[in-house]
Amino acid sequence: MDEELDEELKDEGKKVSLPFFGIPKLMPFLKPYVKPFILCVICGIIGSAIDVIYPLFNRYAIDNFIGRGDLTGLPAFIILYLLVMVIQLITDYFAVTKEIASNINVSTDLRRASFNHLQTLSFSYFNQNNVGYIQARVTSDTARIGDIVFDGAMQLVWNGTYMIGVFAVMFSINAKLAAMILILIPIGVLVTIFFEKKLTFLNRKVREKNSQITGDYNEGITGARALKTLVVEDKLYDEFKGDTEKMRRLSVRTTKYSAFFWSFMGFVSSLTLALVLWQGGILTRDNFMMIGTLSVFMSYASGILDPVQTIVNTISNLIQAEVNIERLTNLINTESDVADSPEVIEKYGDMFHPKKENWEPLIGDIEFKDVSFKYPDGDEMVLEHFNLKVPQGTNVAIVGETGAGKSTLVNLVCRFFEPTSGQVLIDGRDARERSQGWLHGNLGYVLQTPHLFSGTVRENLRYGKPDATDEEIMEAVRTVDAESVIEKMGNGLDSEVGEGGDLLSTGEKQLLSFARAILADPRILVLDEATSSIDTVTEKRIQSAIGKVIKGRTSFMIAHRLSTVVDADVILVVKDGKIIERGTHKELMAEKGYYYELFSRQFDTVQTQQII
């Protein structure tokens, strides 16, 4: 078992980068807090200097009051001592509060910047990066960077100042004794570096294994039904047992390293103190050093390795944080494949600051003009020199087998992707001449798998139109025949839908998503497999709703059930990512081509003849 663990830890000796190279990338986020941080540093230096001074107070008290048995001047000494304590209390308070505030502010700014930037990225980014990766950047990376940057800098300032001050005082008092203590410092540094590297690596492995165990928990709970029907509980248990055993052994190994490290550092600290007592005792016996001075060296020697450990640990944390900095700054600096030009933003605004007063009304005429397209992460052209005119009010159906690439045209109309060449014209102008916000503000999109947000029905429907009145909401609900859904929930528009709409069936969520889309009164409506995952009764209700809502609107229906598209003005047939046929239902059936084959597969001969 230990051989297996050793194999898993074989990359322990990999080199790491030097710290601080990523800090310049964070300067735009650190710059607003430079002034409070400078105040923090000043307070930290004062606090560290006072820590250096305290043993000197003790020396004075021992040599002048205790040693001589004379308490003359003691009240003034006590007042001065208390005054210094108050000064340190104030400086430490400001240093800590300013540092923590800076950490929180930087984390918040990074989190907002990364989240906001994600809203500007195109679909291709989310296709190429999984949800867990993105979540880690916005949550854990921002938190770690915020915690380590200012805190790390302050730890270096505090402990660095303290060590400089301590050795300055010791050398000024007795250079020989100070040199003896200084010789032991490299030992502490080397030991700390060695164990810090080991413990950092092992702790990282423990966290990774813990994440894997959490995933096993999640899989066992969310997939409980599938696990029971497949009768694989024993397999999952064996995997879970194996992961927990590895984590146990990793944790034990980490504890052993940690215990040995602290024991060894305690030994080095005791050795340092013993040397001071030995040499200092001799000097005191021979009257070359007073007892108060010996107490100063003992105070410094007993704690001199603590700042060494802290500095090494801080540098190690900064080195580790370089990965977080690199990943987060890469996200923030990622440029979207779909972006508005500066001229467009100047006139129409961006999605966070729209200039709606400049938005022209959208009519709904759409034209594909010599469009060629391939996905950013693909090599083959999906469309080549494609041309299609879609007059305002036209109902376009896009059909094909699962995975055929039916969403490509819709993605281009919605500007989720840009054409590789050619133009997508909206109302006679290239879509890129207006902002994404203008287009998306006139767009209604109903997904195959409807998504509702945690909250009430009213809050969910108002995503379609934030300022909608209850009367407008209910009008949209009635349009799509969804009144019964709300009545059934008990609290009407104030009813909670649950996380992701889990308190509703798929059909009920679909009806409410229709109402949400219609509430915005979109000029372009996209229905993406809107009836593929619901029962036939709900499908008939939604089909009735579709007939109502597409009137007067340019609409695109991506469909797998061909019975839903027979009345479309034009049907585009997609196979292997390419449009191979186009026409009305009757025209395509008369051609007896691929569409006819698809249709015949879904219906028997009698049904096919009736629909034709």
Coordinates of C-alpha atoms in Angstrom, one line a residue:
M1 CA 0.0 0.0 0.0
D2 CA 2.8 2.4 0.9
E3 CA 4.5 1.6 -2.5
E4 CA 1.2 2.7 -4.2
L5 CA 1.2 5.9 -2.2
D6 CA 4.9 6.6 -3.0
E7 CA 4.0 6.2 -6.7
E8 CA 1.2 8.7 -6.4
L9 CA 3.6 11.2 -4.8
K10 CA 6.4 10.7 -7.3
D11 CA 6.1 14.2 -8.7
E12 CA 6.9 15.7 -5.3
G13 CA 10.2 17.0 -6.4
K14 CA 8.9 19.1 -9.3
K15 CA 10.2 22.6 -9.5
V16 CA 8.1 25.6 -8.7
S17 CA 8.3 29.1 -10.0
L18 CA 9.8 32.0 -8.2
P19 CA 7.3 34.2 -6.3
F20 CA 6.0 37.7 -7.2
F21 CA 6.2 37.4 -11.0
G22 CA 2.4 37.4 -11.2
I23 CA 1.9 40.4 -8.9
P24 CA 2.3 43.0 -11.7
K25 CA -0.7 41.4 -13.4
L26 CA -2.8 42.3 -10.4
M27 CA -1.7 45.9 -10.2
P28 CA -5.0 47.3 -11.7
F29 CA -6.8 45.6 -8.7
L30 CA -4.1 46.4 -6.1
K31 CA -3.6 50.1 -7.1
P32 CA -6.8 51.5 -5.5
Y33 CA -5.6 50.1 -2.1
V34 CA -2.0 51.2 -2.2
K35 CA -2.5 54.2 0.1
P36 CA -4.3 52.3 2.9
F37 CA -1.7 49.5 2.5
I38 CA 1.2 52.0 2.9
L39 CA -0.5 53.1 6.2
C40 CA -0.8 49.5 7.1
V41 CA 3.0 48.9 6.4
I42 CA 3.9 52.0 8.5
C43 CA 1.8 50.7 11.4
G44 CA 3.3 47.3 11.0
I45 CA 6.9 48.6 11.1
I46 CA 6.1 50.6 14.3
G47 CA 4.5 47.5 15.9
S48 CA 7.5 45.3 15.0
A49 CA 9.9 47.9 16.3
I50 CA 8.0 48.0 19.6
D51 CA 8.3 44.2 19.8
V52 CA 12.0 44.7 19.5
I53 CA 12.0 47.3 22.3
Y54 CA 10.1 45.3 24.9
P55 CA 13.1 43.2 26.0
L56 CA 15.1 46.4 26.4
F57 CA 12.4 47.6 28.9
N58 CA 12.9 44.3 30.8
R59 CA 16.7 44.8 30.8
Y60 CA 16.3 48.3 32.3
A61 CA 13.9 47.1 34.9
I62 CA 16.1 44.2 35.9
D63 CA 19.3 46.2 36.0
N64 CA 18.0 49.4 37.6
F65 CA 15.1 48.2 39.9
I66 CA 15.5 44.5 40.7
G67 CA 19.3 44.3 40.6
R68 CA 19.8 47.4 42.7
G69 CA 16.7 47.1 44.9
D70 CA 15.9 50.7 44.2
L71 CA 12.4 51.6 43.0
T72 CA 13.2 55.3 42.3
G73 CA 11.7 56.2 39.0
L74 CA 9.5 53.1 38.8
P75 CA 6.2 55.1 38.3
A76 CA 7.6 57.0 35.3
F77 CA 8.9 53.7 33.9
I78 CA 5.5 52.1 34.2
I79 CA 3.8 55.1 32.6
L80 CA 6.3 55.0 29.7
Y81 CA 5.8 51.2 29.4
L82 CA 2.0 51.5 29.3
L83 CA 2.3 54.4 26.7
V84 CA 4.4 52.2 24.4
M85 CA 1.8 49.4 24.9
V86 CA -1.0 51.7 23.9
I87 CA 0.9 52.9 20.8
Q88 CA 1.4 49.3 19.8
L89 CA -2.3 48.5 20.4
I90 CA -3.3 51.4 18.1
T91 CA -0.8 50.6 15.4
D92 CA -1.6 46.8 15.4
Y93 CA -5.3 47.6 15.3
F94 CA -4.9 49.9 12.2
A95 CA -2.4 47.5 10.6
V96 CA -4.7 44.5 11.0
T97 CA -8.0 46.2 10.0
K98 CA -6.4 47.9 7.0
E99 CA -4.8 44.7 5.9
I100 CA -8.1 42.6 6.2
A101 CA -10.1 45.4 4.5
S102 CA -7.6 45.4 1.6
N103 CA -7.8 41.6 1.4
I104 CA -11.6 41.7 1.3
N105 CA -11.7 44.6 -1.2
V106 CA -9.3 42.9 -3.6
S107 CA -11.1 39.6 -3.4
T108 CA -14.4 41.3 -4.0
D109 CA -13.1 43.4 -7.0
L110 CA -11.5 40.3 -8.5
R111 CA -14.7 38.3 -8.1
R112 CA -16.8 41.0 -9.7
A113 CA -14.4 41.5 -12.5
S114 CA -14.1 37.8 -13.3
F115 CA -17.9 37.3 -13.1
N116 CA -18.7 40.4 -15.2
H117 CA -16.1 39.3 -17.8
L118 CA -17.7 35.9 -18.0
Q119 CA -20.9 37.6 -19.1
T120 CA -19.1 39.1 -22.0
L121 CA -17.5 35.9 -23.3
S122 CA -19.1 33.9 -26.2
F123 CA -20.4 30.4 -26.1
S124 CA -17.2 29.0 -27.4
Y125 CA -15.4 29.8 -24.0
F126 CA -18.0 27.8 -22.1
N127 CA -17.8 25.0 -24.6
Q128 CA -14.1 24.7 -24.0
N129 CA -14.1 25.1 -20.2
N130 CA -16.1 23.1 -17.8
V131 CA -18.3 24.6 -15.1
G132 CA -16.1 23.3 -12.2
Y133 CA -13.0 25.0 -13.7
I134 CA -14.9 28.4 -14.1
Q135 CA -16.4 28.2 -10.6
A136 CA -13.0 27.6 -9.1
R137 CA -11.6 30.7 -10.8
V138 CA -14.4 33.0 -9.6
T139 CA -14.6 31.6 -6.0
S140 CA -11.5 29.8 -4.7
D141 CA -8.8 31.6 -6.8
T142 CA -10.1 35.1 -6.0
A143 CA -10.4 34.3 -2.3
R144 CA -6.9 32.8 -2.1
I145 CA -5.4 35.8 -4.0
G146 CA -7.1 38.3 -1.8
D147 CA -6.0 36.5 1.3
I148 CA -2.3 36.0 0.3
V149 CA -1.2 39.1 -1.4
F150 CA -1.6 41.8 1.2
D151 CA -1.3 39.3 4.1
G152 CA 1.8 37.9 2.6
A153 CA 3.3 41.4 2.1
M154 CA 2.5 42.3 5.7
Q155 CA 4.0 39.1 7.1
L156 CA 7.2 39.9 5.3
V157 CA 7.2 43.5 6.5
W158 CA 6.4 42.5 10.1
N159 CA 8.8 39.6 10.5
G160 CA 11.5 41.1 8.3
T161 CA 11.5 44.3 10.4
Y162 CA 11.5 42.4 13.6
M163 CA 14.5 40.3 12.6
I164 CA 16.5 43.3 11.3
G165 CA 15.7 45.1 14.6
V166 CA 16.6 42.2 16.8
F167 CA 20.0 41.6 15.2
A168 CA 20.7 45.3 15.1
V169 CA 20.1 45.5 18.9
M170 CA 22.0 42.2 19.6
F171 CA 25.1 43.3 17.6
S172 CA 25.1 46.7 19.2
I173 CA 25.1 45.0 22.7
N174 CA 27.4 42.0 22.1
A175 CA 28.6 41.2 18.6
K176 CA 30.1 37.8 19.6
L177 CA 26.9 36.4 21.2
A178 CA 24.8 37.9 18.3
A179 CA 27.0 36.1 15.8
M180 CA 26.5 32.8 17.5
I181 CA 22.8 33.1 17.2
L182 CA 23.0 34.3 13.7
I183 CA 25.0 31.2 12.7
L184 CA 22.0 29.0 13.7
I185 CA 19.6 30.9 11.5
P186 CA 20.6 29.2 8.2
I187 CA 19.9 25.9 9.9
G188 CA 16.4 27.0 10.7
V189 CA 15.9 28.4 7.2
L190 CA 17.0 25.2 5.5
V191 CA 15.0 22.9 7.7
T192 CA 11.9 25.1 7.3
I193 CA 12.3 25.2 3.5
F194 CA 12.7 21.4 3.3
F195 CA 9.6 20.6 5.5
E196 CA 7.6 23.4 4.0
K197 CA 8.0 21.9 0.6
K198 CA 7.0 18.5 1.8
L199 CA 4.0 19.6 3.8
T200 CA 2.8 21.9 1.1
F201 CA 2.8 19.1 -1.4
L202 CA 1.2 16.6 1.0
N203 CA -1.5 19.1 2.0
R204 CA -2.3 19.7 -1.6
K205 CA -2.7 16.0 -2.2
V206 CA -4.9 15.7 0.8
R207 CA -7.2 18.5 -0.5
E208 CA -7.3 16.9 -3.9
K209 CA -8.2 13.5 -2.4
N210 CA -10.8 15.2 -0.2
S211 CA -12.4 16.8 -3.3
Q212 CA -12.5 13.4 -4.9
I213 CA -14.2 12.0 -1.8
T214 CA -16.7 14.8 -1.9
G215 CA -17.4 13.9 -5.6
D216 CA -18.0 10.3 -4.5
Y217 CA -20.5 11.5 -1.9
N218 CA -22.2 13.6 -4.5
E219 CA -22.3 10.8 -7.1
G220 CA -23.7 8.4 -4.5
I221 CA -26.5 10.8 -3.5
T222 CA -27.5 12.3 -6.9
G223 CA -27.2 9.0 -8.7
A224 CA -28.8 6.9 -6.0
R225 CA -31.6 5.8 -8.3
A226 CA -29.3 4.7 -11.1
L227 CA -26.9 3.0 -8.7
K228 CA -29.7 0.9 -7.2
T229 CA -31.2 -0.1 -10.5
L230 CA -27.7 -1.0 -11.8
V231 CA -26.9 -2.8 -8.6
V232 CA -23.4 -1.3 -8.3
E233 CA -23.5 -0.2 -4.7
D234 CA -20.6 -2.5 -3.9
K235 CA -18.5 -1.1 -6.7
L236 CA -19.1 2.5 -5.6
Y237 CA -18.4 1.5 -2.0
D238 CA -15.1 -0.1 -3.0
E239 CA -14.1 3.1 -4.8
F240 CA -15.1 5.2 -1.9
K241 CA -13.2 2.9 0.5
G242 CA -10.1 3.1 -1.6
D243 CA -10.2 7.0 -1.8
T244 CA -10.7 7.3 2.0
E245 CA -7.9 4.9 2.7
K246 CA -5.5 6.9 0.5
M247 CA -6.6 10.1 2.2
R248 CA -6.0 8.5 5.6
R249 CA -2.5 7.4 4.7
L250 CA -1.8 10.8 3.2
S251 CA -3.0 12.5 6.3
V252 CA -0.9 10.2 8.6
R253 CA 2.2 11.0 6.5
T254 CA 1.4 14.7 6.7
T255 CA 1.0 14.5 10.4
K256 CA 4.4 12.7 10.8
Y257 CA 6.2 15.3 8.8
S258 CA 4.5 18.1 10.7
A259 CA 5.3 16.5 14.1
F260 CA 8.9 15.9 13.2
F261 CA 9.2 19.5 11.8
W262 CA 7.9 21.2 14.9
S263 CA 9.9 18.9 17.2
F264 CA 13.1 19.6 15.3
M265 CA 12.4 23.4 15.3
G266 CA 11.8 23.2 19.0
F267 CA 15.2 21.4 19.4
V268 CA 16.9 24.1 17.4
S269 CA 15.2 26.8 19.4
S270 CA 16.2 25.2 22.7
L271 CA 19.8 24.8 21.3
T272 CA 19.9 28.5 20.5
L273 CA 18.7 29.3 24.0
A274 CA 21.2 26.9 25.6
L275 CA 24.1 28.6 23.7
V276 CA 22.9 32.0 24.9
L277 CA 22.7 30.8 28.5
W278 CA 26.2 29.1 28.2
Q279 CA 28.0 32.0 26.7
G280 CA 25.9 34.7 28.3
G281 CA 26.3 33.0 31.7
I282 CA 30.1 33.0 31.4
L283 CA 30.0 36.7 30.4
T284 CA 27.7 37.5 33.3
R285 CA 29.8 35.5 35.8
D286 CA 32.9 37.4 34.7
N287 CA 31.1 40.8 34.9
F288 CA 31.3 41.4 31.2
M289 CA 27.5 41.4 30.9
M290 CA 24.7 42.4 33.3
I291 CA 21.8 40.0 34.0
G292 CA 19.4 42.4 32.4
T293 CA 21.4 42.2 29.1
L294 CA 21.4 38.4 29.3
S295 CA 17.6 38.4 29.6
V296 CA 17.5 40.5 26.4
F297 CA 19.5 37.8 24.5
M298 CA 17.3 35.1 26.0
S299 CA 14.1 36.8 24.9
Y300 CA 15.4 37.3 21.4
A301 CA 16.9 33.8 21.1
S302 CA 13.7 32.0 22.3
G303 CA 11.6 33.4 19.5
I304 CA 14.1 34.2 16.7
L305 CA 13.1 31.2 14.6
D306 CA 9.4 32.1 14.6
P307 CA 9.8 34.9 12.1
V308 CA 12.1 32.7 10.0
Q309 CA 9.4 30.1 9.7
T310 CA 6.7 32.7 9.0
I311 CA 8.8 34.3 6.2
V312 CA 9.5 31.0 4.6
N313 CA 5.9 29.9 4.9
T314 CA 4.7 33.2 3.4
I315 CA 7.1 32.9 0.4
S316 CA 5.8 29.4 -0.1
N317 CA 2.2 30.6 -0.1
L318 CA 3.1 33.3 -2.5
I319 CA 4.7 30.8 -4.8
Q320 CA 1.6 28.6 -4.7
A321 CA -0.6 31.6 -5.3
E322 CA 1.2 32.3 -8.6
V323 CA -0.9 29.5 -10.1
N324 CA -4.1 31.1 -8.9
I325 CA -3.0 34.5 -10.2
E326 CA -2.1 33.1 -13.6
R327 CA -5.4 31.2 -14.0
L328 CA -7.5 34.2 -12.9
T329 CA -5.7 36.8 -14.9
N330 CA -5.9 34.5 -18.0
L331 CA -9.7 34.4 -17.5
I332 CA -10.0 38.2 -17.1
N333 CA -7.7 38.8 -20.1
T334 CA -9.5 36.3 -22.3
E335 CA -11.0 38.1 -25.3
S336 CA -14.4 37.1 -26.5
D337 CA -14.9 35.6 -29.9
V338 CA -17.9 37.9 -30.2
A339 CA -17.3 41.5 -29.3
D340 CA -18.8 44.9 -30.2
S341 CA -16.4 47.4 -31.7
P342 CA -15.5 50.6 -29.8
E343 CA -17.7 52.6 -32.3
V344 CA -20.7 50.4 -31.6
I345 CA -20.2 50.6 -27.8
E346 CA -19.8 54.4 -28.1
K347 CA -23.2 54.6 -29.7
Y348 CA -25.2 51.7 -28.3
G349 CA -23.4 51.1 -25.0
D350 CA -22.4 47.7 -23.6
M351 CA -24.4 45.1 -21.8
F352 CA -23.7 46.7 -18.4
H353 CA -24.3 50.3 -19.6
P354 CA -26.7 50.2 -22.5
K355 CA -27.7 53.4 -24.3
K356 CA -31.2 52.3 -25.0
E357 CA -32.1 55.8 -26.2
N358 CA -30.0 55.1 -29.3
W359 CA -31.5 51.6 -30.0
E360 CA -33.5 51.5 -33.2
P361 CA -36.7 49.4 -33.4
L362 CA -36.0 45.9 -34.6
I363 CA -38.3 44.8 -37.4
G364 CA -37.1 41.2 -38.0
D365 CA -35.8 40.9 -41.5
I366 CA -32.9 38.5 -41.5
E367 CA -30.5 37.6 -44.3
F368 CA -27.5 35.2 -44.5
K369 CA -25.3 36.7 -47.1
D370 CA -22.5 34.4 -48.4
V371 CA -22.0 33.1 -44.9
S372 CA -19.2 30.5 -44.2
F373 CA -18.7 29.3 -40.6
K374 CA -16.7 26.9 -38.5
Y375 CA -16.7 26.7 -34.8
P376 CA -13.7 28.2 -33.0
D377 CA -12.7 24.8 -31.7
G378 CA -13.4 23.0 -34.9
D379 CA -11.6 22.4 -38.2
E380 CA -14.4 21.8 -40.7
M381 CA -16.7 24.4 -42.3
V382 CA -20.2 23.9 -41.1
L383 CA -21.6 26.5 -43.6
E384 CA -20.0 27.4 -46.9
H385 CA -21.2 30.4 -48.9
F386 CA -24.7 30.0 -47.4
N387 CA -27.5 32.4 -48.5
L388 CA -31.0 32.7 -47.1
K389 CA -33.5 35.6 -46.8
V390 CA -36.0 35.5 -43.9
P391 CA -38.5 38.3 -44.2
Q392 CA -40.1 39.7 -41.1
G393 CA -42.8 37.4 -39.6
T394 CA -41.4 34.2 -41.3
N395 CA -41.4 31.0 -39.4
V396 CA -38.3 29.0 -40.1
A397 CA -38.0 25.4 -39.0
I398 CA -34.6 23.6 -38.7
V399 CA -34.8 19.8 -38.5
G400 CA -32.4 16.9 -38.5
E401 CA -31.3 14.0 -36.4
T402 CA -29.8 14.4 -32.9
G403 CA -26.3 15.9 -33.2
A404 CA -26.7 17.0 -36.8
G405 CA -25.9 20.6 -36.0
K406 CA -29.3 22.2 -36.1
S407 CA -28.4 25.0 -33.7
T408 CA -25.7 26.6 -36.0
L409 CA -28.0 29.0 -37.8
V410 CA -29.7 30.1 -34.6
N411 CA -26.3 30.7 -33.0
L412 CA -25.4 33.0 -35.8
V413 CA -28.7 34.9 -35.8
C414 CA -28.4 35.4 -32.0
R415 CA -24.7 36.4 -32.4
F416 CA -23.6 33.7 -30.0
F417 CA -20.9 33.1 -32.7
E418 CA -19.7 35.3 -35.5
P419 CA -19.5 34.2 -39.2
T420 CA -16.1 33.1 -40.3
S421 CA -16.8 35.0 -43.4
G422 CA -19.8 36.7 -44.9
Q423 CA -22.5 38.7 -43.1
V424 CA -25.7 38.1 -41.1
L425 CA -27.9 41.1 -41.9
I426 CA -30.7 42.2 -39.5
D427 CA -33.0 44.7 -41.0
G428 CA -30.6 45.2 -43.9
R429 CA -27.5 46.0 -41.7
D430 CA -24.7 43.8 -40.6
A431 CA -25.5 42.5 -37.1
R432 CA -22.0 43.7 -36.0
E433 CA -23.0 47.3 -36.7
R434 CA -25.3 47.2 -33.6
S435 CA -24.6 46.0 -30.1
Q436 CA -25.2 42.6 -28.7
G437 CA -27.5 44.2 -26.1
W438 CA -29.7 45.7 -28.8
L439 CA -30.1 42.3 -30.5
H440 CA -30.5 40.2 -27.3
G441 CA -33.0 42.8 -26.0
N442 CA -35.2 42.0 -28.9
L443 CA -34.7 38.2 -28.7
G444 CA -36.8 35.5 -27.0
Y445 CA -35.2 32.1 -26.5
V446 CA -36.9 29.0 -25.2
L447 CA -34.5 26.2 -24.4
Q448 CA -35.0 22.5 -24.8
T449 CA -34.3 22.1 -21.1
P450 CA -36.0 25.0 -19.4
H451 CA -34.1 26.7 -16.6
L452 CA -35.8 28.6 -13.8
F453 CA -33.9 30.5 -11.1
S454 CA -34.4 30.0 -7.4
G455 CA -37.2 32.3 -6.3
T456 CA -40.8 33.0 -7.0
V457 CA -42.8 32.7 -10.2
R458 CA -43.0 36.5 -10.4
E459 CA -39.2 36.9 -10.0
N460 CA -38.6 34.3 -12.7
L461 CA -41.0 35.8 -15.2
R462 CA -39.6 39.3 -14.7
Y463 CA -36.2 38.2 -16.0
G464 CA -38.0 38.7 -19.4
K465 CA -39.0 42.2 -18.5
P466 CA -37.7 43.6 -15.1
D467 CA -40.3 46.4 -14.9
A468 CA -43.3 44.2 -15.8
T469 CA -46.5 44.7 -13.9
D470 CA -48.5 41.8 -12.5
E471 CA -51.1 42.5 -15.2
E472 CA -48.5 42.2 -17.9
I473 CA -47.1 39.0 -16.4
M474 CA -50.6 37.4 -16.2
E475 CA -51.2 38.4 -19.8
A476 CA -48.1 36.6 -20.9
V477 CA -49.1 33.6 -18.8
R478 CA -52.6 33.5 -20.4
T479 CA -51.1 33.8 -23.9
V480 CA -49.2 30.5 -23.4
D481 CA -52.0 28.8 -21.5
A482 CA -50.0 28.5 -18.2
E483 CA -52.6 29.8 -15.8
S484 CA -53.3 26.4 -14.4
V485 CA -49.6 26.0 -13.5
I486 CA -49.7 29.0 -11.3
E487 CA -53.1 28.2 -9.8
K488 CA -52.0 24.8 -8.8
M489 CA -49.0 26.1 -6.9
G490 CA -51.1 27.7 -4.2
N491 CA -49.5 31.2 -3.7
G492 CA -49.9 32.4 -7.3
L493 CA -47.1 34.5 -8.5
D494 CA -45.5 34.4 -5.1
S495 CA -45.1 30.6 -5.2
E496 CA -41.5 29.4 -4.9
V497 CA -40.2 27.3 -7.9
G498 CA -37.4 25.6 -6.0
E499 CA -33.7 25.4 -7.0
G500 CA -33.6 25.2 -10.8
G501 CA -37.4 25.0 -10.8
D502 CA -37.3 21.5 -9.1
L503 CA -40.8 22.0 -7.6
L504 CA -42.3 22.0 -11.1
S505 CA -42.5 19.3 -13.8
T506 CA -40.5 19.8 -17.1
G507 CA -43.7 20.7 -18.9
E508 CA -44.7 23.3 -16.3
K509 CA -41.2 24.8 -16.4
Q510 CA -41.4 24.9 -20.2
L511 CA -44.7 26.8 -20.1
L512 CA -43.3 29.4 -17.7
S513 CA -40.2 29.8 -19.8
F514 CA -42.5 30.5 -22.7
A515 CA -44.3 33.1 -20.7
R516 CA -41.0 34.7 -19.7
A517 CA -39.8 34.9 -23.3
I518 CA -43.1 36.4 -24.5
L519 CA -43.2 38.9 -21.6
A520 CA -40.3 40.8 -23.3
D521 CA -42.3 41.0 -26.5
P522 CA -39.4 39.9 -28.7
R523 CA -39.2 40.6 -32.4
I524 CA -37.2 37.4 -33.0
L525 CA -38.3 34.2 -31.3
V526 CA -36.1 31.0 -31.0
L527 CA -37.7 27.7 -29.9
D528 CA -34.9 25.2 -29.4
E529 CA -36.4 21.7 -29.2
A530 CA -39.1 23.3 -27.0
T531 CA -41.3 20.2 -27.0
S532 CA -38.9 17.3 -27.2
S533 CA -38.8 16.4 -23.5
I534 CA -42.5 16.8 -22.5
D535 CA -45.6 14.6 -22.6
T536 CA -48.1 14.8 -25.5
V537 CA -50.8 16.6 -23.5
T538 CA -48.4 19.4 -22.5
E539 CA -47.0 19.4 -26.1
K540 CA -50.4 20.2 -27.5
R541 CA -50.8 23.0 -25.0
I542 CA -47.3 24.4 -26.0
Q543 CA -48.1 23.9 -29.7
S544 CA -51.2 26.0 -29.2
A545 CA -49.1 28.6 -27.4
I546 CA -46.5 28.6 -30.2
G547 CA -49.2 29.3 -32.8
K548 CA -50.2 32.4 -30.8
V549 CA -46.8 33.8 -30.0
I550 CA -45.1 33.5 -33.4
K551 CA -47.7 35.6 -35.1
G552 CA -46.0 38.8 -36.4
R553 CA -42.6 37.7 -35.2
T554 CA -39.6 36.2 -37.0
S555 CA -39.2 32.8 -35.5
F556 CA -36.8 29.9 -35.7
M557 CA -37.9 26.5 -34.5
I558 CA -35.3 23.8 -33.9
A559 CA -37.3 20.6 -33.9
H560 CA -36.8 16.9 -33.6
R561 CA -40.5 16.0 -33.7
L562 CA -41.4 16.8 -37.3
S563 CA -45.1 17.0 -36.7
T564 CA -44.5 20.4 -35.1
V565 CA -43.0 22.0 -38.2
V566 CA -45.4 21.1 -41.0
D567 CA -46.9 24.6 -41.0
A568 CA -43.5 26.4 -41.1
D569 CA -42.9 28.9 -43.9
V570 CA -39.6 27.3 -44.7
I571 CA -37.9 24.1 -43.4
L572 CA -34.1 23.7 -43.4
V573 CA -32.9 20.1 -43.3
V574 CA -29.5 19.6 -41.6
K575 CA -27.3 16.5 -41.9
D576 CA -23.7 16.2 -40.6
G577 CA -23.7 19.9 -39.8
K578 CA -24.7 21.0 -43.3
I579 CA -28.0 22.2 -44.8
I580 CA -28.9 19.7 -47.5
E581 CA -32.5 20.6 -48.2
R582 CA -34.8 23.5 -47.9
G583 CA -38.5 24.2 -48.7
T584 CA -42.0 23.9 -47.3
H585 CA -43.3 20.6 -45.9
K586 CA -45.2 19.8 -49.1
E587 CA -42.2 20.6 -51.3
L588 CA -39.8 18.5 -49.3
M589 CA -42.2 15.6 -49.1
A590 CA -42.7 15.7 -52.8
E591 CA -39.0 15.5 -53.4
K592 CA -38.9 12.2 -51.4
G593 CA -35.4 13.0 -50.2
Y594 CA -33.8 13.0 -46.7
Y595 CA -36.6 15.0 -45.1
Y596 CA -39.1 12.5 -46.5
E597 CA -37.0 9.7 -45.0
L598 CA -36.9 11.3 -41.6
F599 CA -40.6 12.0 -41.6
S600 CA -41.5 8.5 -42.7
R601 CA -39.4 7.1 -39.8
Q602 CA -41.5 9.0 -37.3
F603 CA -44.9 8.1 -38.7
D604 CA -46.4 5.1 -40.3
T605 CA -47.7 5.2 -43.9
V606 CA -51.3 6.2 -43.0
Q607 CA -50.2 9.0 -40.7
T608 CA -47.7 10.3 -43.3
Q609 CA -50.4 10.4 -46.0
Q610 CA -52.8 12.2 -43.6
I611 CA -50.2 14.8 -42.7
I612 CA -49.2 15.3 -46.3

